[in-house]
Amino acid sequence: MKDQQIQLDIWGVIRRRNLGFLLIFLPVLVAFVVTALLLPAVYRSQTTILIEGQQIPTEYVRTTVTSYVEERLEIIKQRVLSRTKLIDIITKLNLYPDMRKQHTWGEIVAKMRKDISIKTISAEVGGGRGGARSATIAFMLLYEGRRPSQVQKVANVLASLYLEENIRTRERRAATTTQYLQDELKSVKKELNNIEQKISKLKIEHLGELPEYTEVNLSALGRLNRDRDQINMRIHSLQEREVYLKAQLALLDSQISAVDEKGNPIDNPREHLKKLESTLLAMKAELSDKHPDVKRLKRQIRELEVQVQKTDNSRANPQRLQELQSQLTELKAKYGPKHPDVLRKTREIQSLTRGDDSTGRTDQKVDNPALVNLRVQVESTRMEIENLVKERVKVKERIEMYQKRIEMAPLVEREYNSLLRDHEHTNRRYSEIMHALAEAKAAQALEETQRSERFTIIEPAHLPEKPYKPDRVAIVLVGLVLAVGAGAGFAGIRESMDNTVKTADELTYLTGLPLLSVLPLVKTDKKRRATRLKIIALLGAVIVVIAIGLLLVHIFVTPLDILWIKIQKRLML
């Protein structure tokens, strides 16, 4: 009973609030219909571009463009959608004519950027050990506008710009890489030449002192030491020979006979001295000391004693000379030729040698072939010793030179090895850059011949046959739902705010008294006319709304005759 009463109340509400419902429903619905009709038609055209991989295997030629596809697409987008290029496209294709009269170029460019969109197409690639991965294999360029033909042209122009910019970007990057490597190669080559000049200069300044000559220097030093030892041995042998010859010469000189005042030969000065001393003793026994014969004999004895003394000295000189020469050899082995001890010893030997010479000059009076032969041998031996001494000095100088080279080798080795390391590092770097430059040139040729990664249009922009948006049917349906909701809400609010009693049951329920009778509604002629006028007004309003809708369709969507033809075609189908 209660549900029936509620149902009756709903029908009562509908009957009582239908006019208010229509007052809200119709304006809302008309507003949405008008909006759907007034919204301009937007067309969209798209171009699909395929990203083709490199045609030459990367094992043979590696490209210099190693960035990701998405990164390159974003860079190309920024270049293509630059203000300058968009203004150029807008001017050539006469885009946005209405906006160009009222808006700035910045606003127009922003609108065009908003109308352009890019969608990437990915697919699973690869496999095997690395596994499959998602990669961008193509992308779509989309442009939206009010004129189908312009939309198609703009989409094609944008696709061409993308292709050109991709080629230009890749060629520019390859050329930049090649130019960089060429500049780097020149710099490294210059550095390498500087290091080689330093190495050459170091070799000239330290000739023979480099570590690579150490073995040669040691070998030469050993050979020179052996030569010096041999020279010393030869000098020592010659000195012994000289001493021996001088001893023979002294002995022979002592055996040479002297002569008296009358020119008669005397076998031995010492024997003659003894005879004179015996004669002097005999004469002193008979004569005084002042006798002329005694004085003469004494004078002869004194002269003969001097001669005998010189002969003794000459016998002692060879031994002294041998001792001095041995000491001089030892001093020269320890010190240099200019050492004070060496000089002093040399002067003693020369003094002793001159004494022998004077004796020799005295003996030259003696014409003895054996004596002459000995003197010649002594002289030749001395000359040979002098030559060997000079040769030993030269050998010693060379030994000092090689010793200096060996001593300087560790000091030069540090700088030399440092230069060698720099040279090796720079040379290796030069080779790497040469290799990279060759690859860069091959990659540049690959880009110039269009055999690297490239964009290919697989679906050119088409002429759109119908608007992409707005969806007018959806807008009308949404408007219908909102209009029903708004009208129902308005009717419900009005009904909830109405406190009048509408039915007999409601009156009985409120008063608690039994209802005796119900009088039906009596309609007068005036009310009937008013009712008819309301219906006529409502029908007129509906007709006006329909007429306005058709007019808007004719103006903004499509002419009514064309629409009628399309409807007939669909009905025929």
PDB file of N, CA, C and O in Angstrom, residues 155-214:
ATOM      1  N   ALA A 155      51.551  18.387 -42.674  1.00  0.00           N
ATOM      2  CA  ALA A 155      52.106  17.091 -42.252  1.00  0.00           C
ATOM      3  C   ALA A 155      53.217  16.652 -43.197  1.00  0.00           C
ATOM      4  O   ALA A 155      54.260  16.149 -42.759  1.00  0.00           O
ATOM      5  N   ASN A 156      53.015  16.849 -44.501  1.00  0.00           N
ATOM      6  CA  ASN A 156      54.072  16.483 -45.462  1.00  0.00           C
ATOM      7  C   ASN A 156      55.308  17.363 -45.304  1.00  0.00           C
ATOM      8  O   ASN A 156      56.440  16.889 -45.388  1.00  0.00           O
ATOM      9  N   VAL A 157      55.097  18.661 -45.078  1.00  0.00           N
ATOM     10  CA  VAL A 157      56.224  19.569 -44.896  1.00  0.00           C
ATOM     11  C   VAL A 157      57.022  19.191 -43.642  1.00  0.00           C
ATOM     12  O   VAL A 157      58.266  19.156 -43.648  1.00  0.00           O
ATOM     13  N   LEU A 158      56.307  18.885 -42.579  1.00  0.00           N
ATOM     14  CA  LEU A 158      56.993  18.493 -41.349  1.00  0.00           C
ATOM     15  C   LEU A 158      57.787  17.202 -41.544  1.00  0.00           C
ATOM     16  O   LEU A 158      58.916  17.065 -41.055  1.00  0.00           O
ATOM     17  N   ALA A 159      57.203  16.263 -42.285  1.00  0.00           N
ATOM     18  CA  ALA A 159      57.928  15.009 -42.550  1.00  0.00           C
ATOM     19  C   ALA A 159      59.200  15.280 -43.351  1.00  0.00           C
ATOM     20  O   ALA A 159      60.272  14.718 -43.057  1.00  0.00           O
ATOM     21  N   SER A 160      59.092  16.159 -44.360  1.00  0.00           N
ATOM     22  CA  SER A 160      60.288  16.493 -45.157  1.00  0.00           C
ATOM     23  C   SER A 160      61.343  17.161 -44.285  1.00  0.00           C
ATOM     24  O   SER A 160      62.549  16.869 -44.395  1.00  0.00           O
ATOM     25  N   LEU A 161      60.907  18.072 -43.410  1.00  0.00           N
ATOM     26  CA  LEU A 161      61.870  18.736 -42.528  1.00  0.00           C
ATOM     27  C   LEU A 161      62.548  17.747 -41.585  1.00  0.00           C
ATOM     28  O   LEU A 161      63.753  17.847 -41.304  1.00  0.00           O
ATOM     29  N   TYR A 162      61.798  16.779 -41.096  1.00  0.00           N
ATOM     30  CA  TYR A 162      62.395  15.774 -40.215  1.00  0.00           C
ATOM     31  C   TYR A 162      63.454  14.976 -40.957  1.00  0.00           C
ATOM     32  O   TYR A 162      64.548  14.695 -40.418  1.00  0.00           O
ATOM     33  N   LEU A 163      63.134  14.564 -42.200  1.00  0.00           N
ATOM     34  CA  LEU A 163      64.114  13.788 -42.980  1.00  0.00           C
ATOM     35  C   LEU A 163      65.360  14.618 -43.253  1.00  0.00           C
ATOM     36  O   LEU A 163      66.501  14.138 -43.106  1.00  0.00           O
ATOM     37  N   GLU A 164      65.179  15.877 -43.685  1.00  0.00           N
ATOM     38  CA  GLU A 164      66.331  16.730 -43.996  1.00  0.00           C
ATOM     39  C   GLU A 164      67.160  17.019 -42.754  1.00  0.00           C
ATOM     40  O   GLU A 164      68.398  16.987 -42.791  1.00  0.00           O
ATOM     41  N   GLU A 165      66.483  17.290 -41.656  1.00  0.00           N
ATOM     42  CA  GLU A 165      67.217  17.613 -40.434  1.00  0.00           C
ATOM     43  C   GLU A 165      67.967  16.402 -39.906  1.00  0.00           C
ATOM     44  O   GLU A 165      69.088  16.528 -39.377  1.00  0.00           O
ATOM     45  N   ASN A 166      67.387  15.211 -40.084  1.00  0.00           N
ATOM     46  CA  ASN A 166      68.087  14.004 -39.651  1.00  0.00           C
ATOM     47  C   ASN A 166      69.377  13.810 -40.452  1.00  0.00           C
ATOM     48  O   ASN A 166      70.449  13.537 -39.886  1.00  0.00           O
ATOM     49  N   ILE A 167      69.261  13.981 -41.786  1.00  0.00           N
ATOM     50  CA  ILE A 167      70.458  13.830 -42.628  1.00  0.00           C
ATOM     51  C   ILE A 167      71.486  14.902 -42.277  1.00  0.00           C
ATOM     52  O   ILE A 167      72.685  14.627 -42.143  1.00  0.00           O
ATOM     53  N   ARG A 168      71.005  16.146 -42.140  1.00  0.00           N
ATOM     54  CA  ARG A 168      71.917  17.252 -41.857  1.00  0.00           C
ATOM     55  C   ARG A 168      72.592  17.064 -40.495  1.00  0.00           C
ATOM     56  O   ARG A 168      73.808  17.301 -40.349  1.00  0.00           O
ATOM     57  N   THR A 169      71.836  16.609 -39.520  1.00  0.00           N
ATOM     58  CA  THR A 169      72.395  16.409 -38.173  1.00  0.00           C
ATOM     59  C   THR A 169      73.460  15.313 -38.171  1.00  0.00           C
ATOM     60  O   THR A 169      74.536  15.469 -37.585  1.00  0.00           O
ATOM     61  N   ARG A 170      73.152  14.218 -38.851  1.00  0.00           N
ATOM     62  CA  ARG A 170      74.119  13.110 -38.878  1.00  0.00           C
ATOM     63  C   ARG A 170      75.382  13.505 -39.629  1.00  0.00           C
ATOM     64  O   ARG A 170      76.495  13.209 -39.186  1.00  0.00           O
ATOM     65  N   GLU A 171      75.212  14.186 -40.776  1.00  0.00           N
ATOM     66  CA  GLU A 171      76.399  14.609 -41.526  1.00  0.00           C
ATOM     67  C   GLU A 171      77.216  15.628 -40.723  1.00  0.00           C
ATOM     68  O   GLU A 171      78.448  15.588 -40.738  1.00  0.00           O
ATOM     69  N   ARG A 172      76.520  16.539 -40.042  1.00  0.00           N
ATOM     70  CA  ARG A 172      77.223  17.551 -39.252  1.00  0.00           C
ATOM     71  C   ARG A 172      77.999  16.888 -38.113  1.00  0.00           C
ATOM     72  O   ARG A 172      79.159  17.243 -37.847  1.00  0.00           O
ATOM     73  N   ARG A 173      77.382  15.918 -37.474  1.00  0.00           N
ATOM     74  CA  ARG A 173      78.068  15.242 -36.366  1.00  0.00           C
ATOM     75  C   ARG A 173      79.258  14.439 -36.865  1.00  0.00           C
ATOM     76  O   ARG A 173      80.335  14.440 -36.244  1.00  0.00           O
ATOM     77  N   ALA A 174      79.101  13.767 -38.008  1.00  0.00           N
ATOM     78  CA  ALA A 174      80.228  13.008 -38.571  1.00  0.00           C
ATOM     79  C   ALA A 174      81.363  13.942 -38.985  1.00  0.00           C
ATOM     80  O   ALA A 174      82.541  13.671 -38.735  1.00  0.00           O
ATOM     81  N   ALA A 175      81.001  15.086 -39.623  1.00  0.00           N
ATOM     82  CA  ALA A 175      82.035  16.045 -40.032  1.00  0.00           C
ATOM     83  C   ALA A 175      82.717  16.667 -38.817  1.00  0.00           C
ATOM     84  O   ALA A 175      83.947  16.878 -38.814  1.00  0.00           O
ATOM     85  N   THR A 176      81.949  16.952 -37.781  1.00  0.00           N
ATOM     86  CA  THR A 176      82.528  17.518 -36.560  1.00  0.00           C
ATOM     87  C   THR A 176      83.507  16.537 -35.922  1.00  0.00           C
ATOM     88  O   THR A 176      84.590  16.916 -35.474  1.00  0.00           O
ATOM     89  N   THR A 177      83.113  15.268 -35.899  1.00  0.00           N
ATOM     90  CA  THR A 177      84.010  14.253 -35.328  1.00  0.00           C
ATOM     91  C   THR A 177      85.300  14.142 -36.129  1.00  0.00           C
ATOM     92  O   THR A 177      86.398  14.086 -35.563  1.00  0.00           O
ATOM     93  N   THR A 178      85.165  14.145 -37.459  1.00  0.00           N
ATOM     94  CA  THR A 178      86.360  14.045 -38.307  1.00  0.00           C
ATOM     95  C   THR A 178      87.262  15.265 -38.117  1.00  0.00           C
ATOM     96  O   THR A 178      88.489  15.130 -37.984  1.00  0.00           O
ATOM     97  N   GLN A 179      86.662  16.453 -38.095  1.00  0.00           N
ATOM     98  CA  GLN A 179      87.466  17.668 -37.926  1.00  0.00           C
ATOM     99  C   GLN A 179      88.161  17.683 -36.564  1.00  0.00           C
ATOM    100  O   GLN A 179      89.344  18.068 -36.446  1.00  0.00           O
ATOM    101  N   TYR A 180      87.444  17.250 -35.535  1.00  0.00           N
ATOM    102  CA  TYR A 180      88.055  17.200 -34.197  1.00  0.00           C
ATOM    103  C   TYR A 180      89.253  16.256 -34.173  1.00  0.00           C
ATOM    104  O   TYR A 180      90.314  16.583 -33.617  1.00  0.00           O
ATOM    105  N   LEU A 181      89.080  15.087 -34.780  1.00  0.00           N
ATOM    106  CA  LEU A 181      90.185  14.115 -34.781  1.00  0.00           C
ATOM    107  C   LEU A 181      91.360  14.633 -35.600  1.00  0.00           C
ATOM    108  O   LEU A 181      92.525  14.401 -35.243  1.00  0.00           O
ATOM    109  N   GLN A 182      91.088  15.340 -36.703  1.00  0.00           N
ATOM    110  CA  GLN A 182      92.189  15.919 -37.490  1.00  0.00           C
ATOM    111  C   GLN A 182      92.952  16.966 -36.682  1.00  0.00           C
ATOM    112  O   GLN A 182      94.196  16.984 -36.683  1.00  0.00           O
ATOM    113  N   ASP A 183      92.218  17.835 -35.994  1.00  0.00           N
ATOM    114  CA  ASP A 183      92.897  18.831 -35.151  1.00  0.00           C
ATOM    115  C   ASP A 183      93.689  18.173 -34.033  1.00  0.00           C
ATOM    116  O   ASP A 183      94.818  18.584 -33.711  1.00  0.00           O
ATOM    117  N   GLU A 184      93.081  17.155 -33.419  1.00  0.00           N
ATOM    118  CA  GLU A 184      93.767  16.442 -32.342  1.00  0.00           C
ATOM    119  C   GLU A 184      95.008  15.739 -32.872  1.00  0.00           C
ATOM    120  O   GLU A 184      96.048  15.701 -32.200  1.00  0.00           O
ATOM    121  N   LEU A 185      94.908  15.203 -34.094  1.00  0.00           N
ATOM    122  CA  LEU A 185      96.057  14.512 -34.687  1.00  0.00           C
ATOM    123  C   LEU A 185      97.207  15.493 -34.932  1.00  0.00           C
ATOM    124  O   LEU A 185      98.375  15.174 -34.671  1.00  0.00           O
ATOM    125  N   LYS A 186      96.893  16.696 -35.412  1.00  0.00           N
ATOM    126  CA  LYS A 186      97.936  17.703 -35.623  1.00  0.00           C
ATOM    127  C   LYS A 186      98.601  18.079 -34.300  1.00  0.00           C
ATOM    128  O   LYS A 186      99.832  18.214 -34.231  1.00  0.00           O
ATOM    129  N   SER A 187      97.791  18.259 -33.284  1.00  0.00           N
ATOM    130  CA  SER A 187      98.344  18.627 -31.978  1.00  0.00           C
ATOM    131  C   SER A 187      99.259  17.535 -31.434  1.00  0.00           C
ATOM    132  O   SER A 187     100.368  17.810 -30.952  1.00  0.00           O
ATOM    133  N   VAL A 188      98.804  16.284 -31.527  1.00  0.00           N
ATOM    134  CA  VAL A 188      99.617  15.174 -31.011  1.00  0.00           C
ATOM    135  C   VAL A 188     100.885  15.006 -31.844  1.00  0.00           C
ATOM    136  O   VAL A 188     101.962  14.704 -31.308  1.00  0.00           O
ATOM    137  N   LYS A 189     100.775  15.219 -33.148  1.00  0.00           N
ATOM    138  CA  LYS A 189     101.963  15.105 -34.006  1.00  0.00           C
ATOM    139  C   LYS A 189     102.987  16.174 -33.654  1.00  0.00           C
ATOM    140  O   LYS A 189     104.199  15.918 -33.612  1.00  0.00           O
ATOM    141  N   LYS A 190     102.512  17.377 -33.395  1.00  0.00           N
ATOM    142  CA  LYS A 190     103.417  18.455 -32.986  1.00  0.00           C
ATOM    143  C   LYS A 190     104.105  18.110 -31.663  1.00  0.00           C
ATOM    144  O   LYS A 190     105.322  18.314 -31.494  1.00  0.00           O
ATOM    145  N   GLU A 191     103.313  17.573 -30.738  1.00  0.00           N
ATOM    146  CA  GLU A 191     103.886  17.162 -29.448  1.00  0.00           C
ATOM    147  C   GLU A 191     104.902  16.040 -29.629  1.00  0.00           C
ATOM    148  O   GLU A 191     105.965  16.040 -28.990  1.00  0.00           O
ATOM    149  N   LEU A 192     104.596  15.109 -30.536  1.00  0.00           N
ATOM    150  CA  LEU A 192     105.519  14.003 -30.799  1.00  0.00           C
ATOM    151  C   LEU A 192     106.824  14.520 -31.408  1.00  0.00           C
ATOM    152  O   LEU A 192     107.918  14.056 -31.049  1.00  0.00           O
ATOM    153  N   ASN A 193     106.724  15.500 -32.314  1.00  0.00           N
ATOM    154  CA  ASN A 193     107.936  16.077 -32.910  1.00  0.00           C
ATOM    155  C   ASN A 193     108.785  16.778 -31.851  1.00  0.00           C
ATOM    156  O   ASN A 193     110.029  16.696 -31.884  1.00  0.00           O
ATOM    157  N   ASN A 194     108.148  17.477 -30.939  1.00  0.00           N
ATOM    158  CA  ASN A 194     108.898  18.148 -29.867  1.00  0.00           C
ATOM    159  C   ASN A 194     109.651  17.140 -29.006  1.00  0.00           C
ATOM    160  O   ASN A 194     110.824  17.358 -28.642  1.00  0.00           O
ATOM    161  N   ILE A 195     108.990  16.037 -28.694  1.00  0.00           N
ATOM    162  CA  ILE A 195     109.661  15.014 -27.872  1.00  0.00           C
ATOM    163  C   ILE A 195     110.834  14.400 -28.637  1.00  0.00           C
ATOM    164  O   ILE A 195     111.911  14.172 -28.069  1.00  0.00           O
ATOM    165  N   GLU A 196     110.641  14.141 -29.924  1.00  0.00           N
ATOM    166  CA  GLU A 196     111.736  13.567 -30.719  1.00  0.00           C
ATOM    167  C   GLU A 196     112.906  14.538 -30.821  1.00  0.00           C
ATOM    168  O   GLU A 196     114.077  14.118 -30.802  1.00  0.00           O
ATOM    169  N   GLN A 197     112.626  15.846 -30.933  1.00  0.00           N
ATOM    170  CA  GLN A 197     113.707  16.833 -30.950  1.00  0.00           C
ATOM    171  C   GLN A 197     114.467  16.843 -29.621  1.00  0.00           C
ATOM    172  O   GLN A 197     115.706  16.946 -29.596  1.00  0.00           O
ATOM    173  N   LYS A 198     113.737  16.720 -28.528  1.00  0.00           N
ATOM    174  CA  LYS A 198     114.392  16.673 -27.217  1.00  0.00           C
ATOM    175  C   LYS A 198     115.280  15.432 -27.105  1.00  0.00           C
ATOM    176  O   LYS A 198     116.387  15.488 -26.557  1.00  0.00           O
ATOM    177  N   ILE A 199     114.777  14.299 -27.612  1.00  0.00           N
ATOM    178  CA  ILE A 199     115.573  13.064 -27.547  1.00  0.00           C
ATOM    179  C   ILE A 199     116.838  13.212 -28.398  1.00  0.00           C
ATOM    180  O   ILE A 199     117.940  12.817 -27.968  1.00  0.00           O
ATOM    181  N   SER A 200     116.701  13.806 -29.599  1.00  0.00           N
ATOM    182  CA  SER A 200     117.886  14.000 -30.458  1.00  0.00           C
ATOM    183  C   SER A 200     118.887  14.928 -29.794  1.00  0.00           C
ATOM    184  O   SER A 200     120.108  14.669 -29.812  1.00  0.00           O
ATOM    185  N   LYS A 201     118.394  16.004 -29.202  1.00  0.00           N
ATOM    186  CA  LYS A 201     119.285  16.951 -28.524  1.00  0.00           C
ATOM    187  C   LYS A 201     119.995  16.278 -27.352  1.00  0.00           C
ATOM    188  O   LYS A 201     121.204  16.471 -27.134  1.00  0.00           O
ATOM    189  N   LEU A 202     119.251  15.467 -26.608  1.00  0.00           N
ATOM    190  CA  LEU A 202     119.865  14.760 -25.471  1.00  0.00           C
ATOM    191  C   LEU A 202     120.927  13.771 -25.947  1.00  0.00           C
ATOM    192  O   LEU A 202     121.990  13.634 -25.311  1.00  0.00           O
ATOM    193  N   LYS A 203     120.663  13.100 -27.058  1.00  0.00           N
ATOM    194  CA  LYS A 203     121.656  12.157 -27.576  1.00  0.00           C
ATOM    195  C   LYS A 203     122.914  12.868 -28.024  1.00  0.00           C
ATOM    196  O   LYS A 203     124.023  12.359 -27.844  1.00  0.00           O
ATOM    197  N   ILE A 204     122.731  14.064 -28.643  1.00  0.00           N
ATOM    198  CA  ILE A 204     123.921  14.810 -29.085  1.00  0.00           C
ATOM    199  C   ILE A 204     124.712  15.320 -27.889  1.00  0.00           C
ATOM    200  O   ILE A 204     125.940  15.240 -27.859  1.00  0.00           O
ATOM    201  N   GLU A 205     123.991  15.875 -26.887  1.00  0.00           N
ATOM    202  CA  GLU A 205     124.687  16.419 -25.713  1.00  0.00           C
ATOM    203  C   GLU A 205     125.353  15.337 -24.884  1.00  0.00           C
ATOM    204  O   GLU A 205     126.374  15.582 -24.245  1.00  0.00           O
ATOM    205  N   HIS A 206     124.781  14.163 -24.838  1.00  0.00           N
ATOM    206  CA  HIS A 206     125.325  13.071 -24.011  1.00  0.00           C
ATOM    207  C   HIS A 206     125.655  11.876 -24.906  1.00  0.00           C
ATOM    208  O   HIS A 206     125.188  10.760 -24.677  1.00  0.00           O
ATOM    209  N   LEU A 207     126.481  12.153 -25.923  1.00  0.00           N
ATOM    210  CA  LEU A 207     126.867  11.088 -26.843  1.00  0.00           C
ATOM    211  C   LEU A 207     127.697  10.033 -26.100  1.00  0.00           C
ATOM    212  O   LEU A 207     128.698  10.348 -25.458  1.00  0.00           O
ATOM    213  N   GLY A 208     127.274   8.836 -26.187  1.00  0.00           N
ATOM    214  CA  GLY A 208     127.982   7.750 -25.524  1.00  0.00           C
ATOM    215  C   GLY A 208     127.640   7.586 -24.067  1.00  0.00           C
ATOM    216  O   GLY A 208     128.103   6.639 -23.424  1.00  0.00           O
ATOM    217  N   GLU A 209     126.814   8.490 -23.489  1.00  0.00           N
ATOM    218  CA  GLU A 209     126.462   8.390 -22.075  1.00  0.00           C
ATOM    219  C   GLU A 209     125.070   7.812 -21.867  1.00  0.00           C
ATOM    220  O   GLU A 209     124.613   7.719 -20.734  1.00  0.00           O
ATOM    221  N   LEU A 210     124.385   7.496 -22.947  1.00  0.00           N
ATOM    222  CA  LEU A 210     123.036   6.966 -22.831  1.00  0.00           C
ATOM    223  C   LEU A 210     123.078   5.534 -22.308  1.00  0.00           C
ATOM    224  O   LEU A 210     124.075   4.822 -22.473  1.00  0.00           O
ATOM    225  N   PRO A 211     122.011   5.100 -21.670  1.00  0.00           N
ATOM    226  CA  PRO A 211     122.000   3.735 -21.114  1.00  0.00           C
ATOM    227  C   PRO A 211     122.226   2.665 -22.157  1.00  0.00           C
ATOM    228  O   PRO A 211     122.786   1.612 -21.853  1.00  0.00           O
ATOM    229  N   GLU A 212     121.801   2.911 -23.387  1.00  0.00           N
ATOM    230  CA  GLU A 212     121.964   1.892 -24.410  1.00  0.00           C
ATOM    231  C   GLU A 212     123.435   1.690 -24.793  1.00  0.00           C
ATOM    232  O   GLU A 212     123.759   0.706 -25.463  1.00  0.00           O
ATOM    233  N   TYR A 213     124.323   2.634 -24.413  1.00  0.00           N
ATOM    234  CA  TYR A 213     125.757   2.493 -24.695  1.00  0.00           C
ATOM    235  C   TYR A 213     126.531   1.946 -23.492  1.00  0.00           C
ATOM    236  O   TYR A 213     127.764   1.909 -23.532  1.00  0.00           O
ATOM    237  N   THR A 214     125.844   1.588 -22.428  1.00  0.00           N
ATOM    238  CA  THR A 214     126.542   1.154 -21.220  1.00  0.00           C
ATOM    239  C   THR A 214     127.386  -0.095 -21.484  1.00  0.00           C
ATOM    240  O   THR A 214     128.557  -0.175 -21.075  1.00  0.00           O
TER     241      THR A 214
END
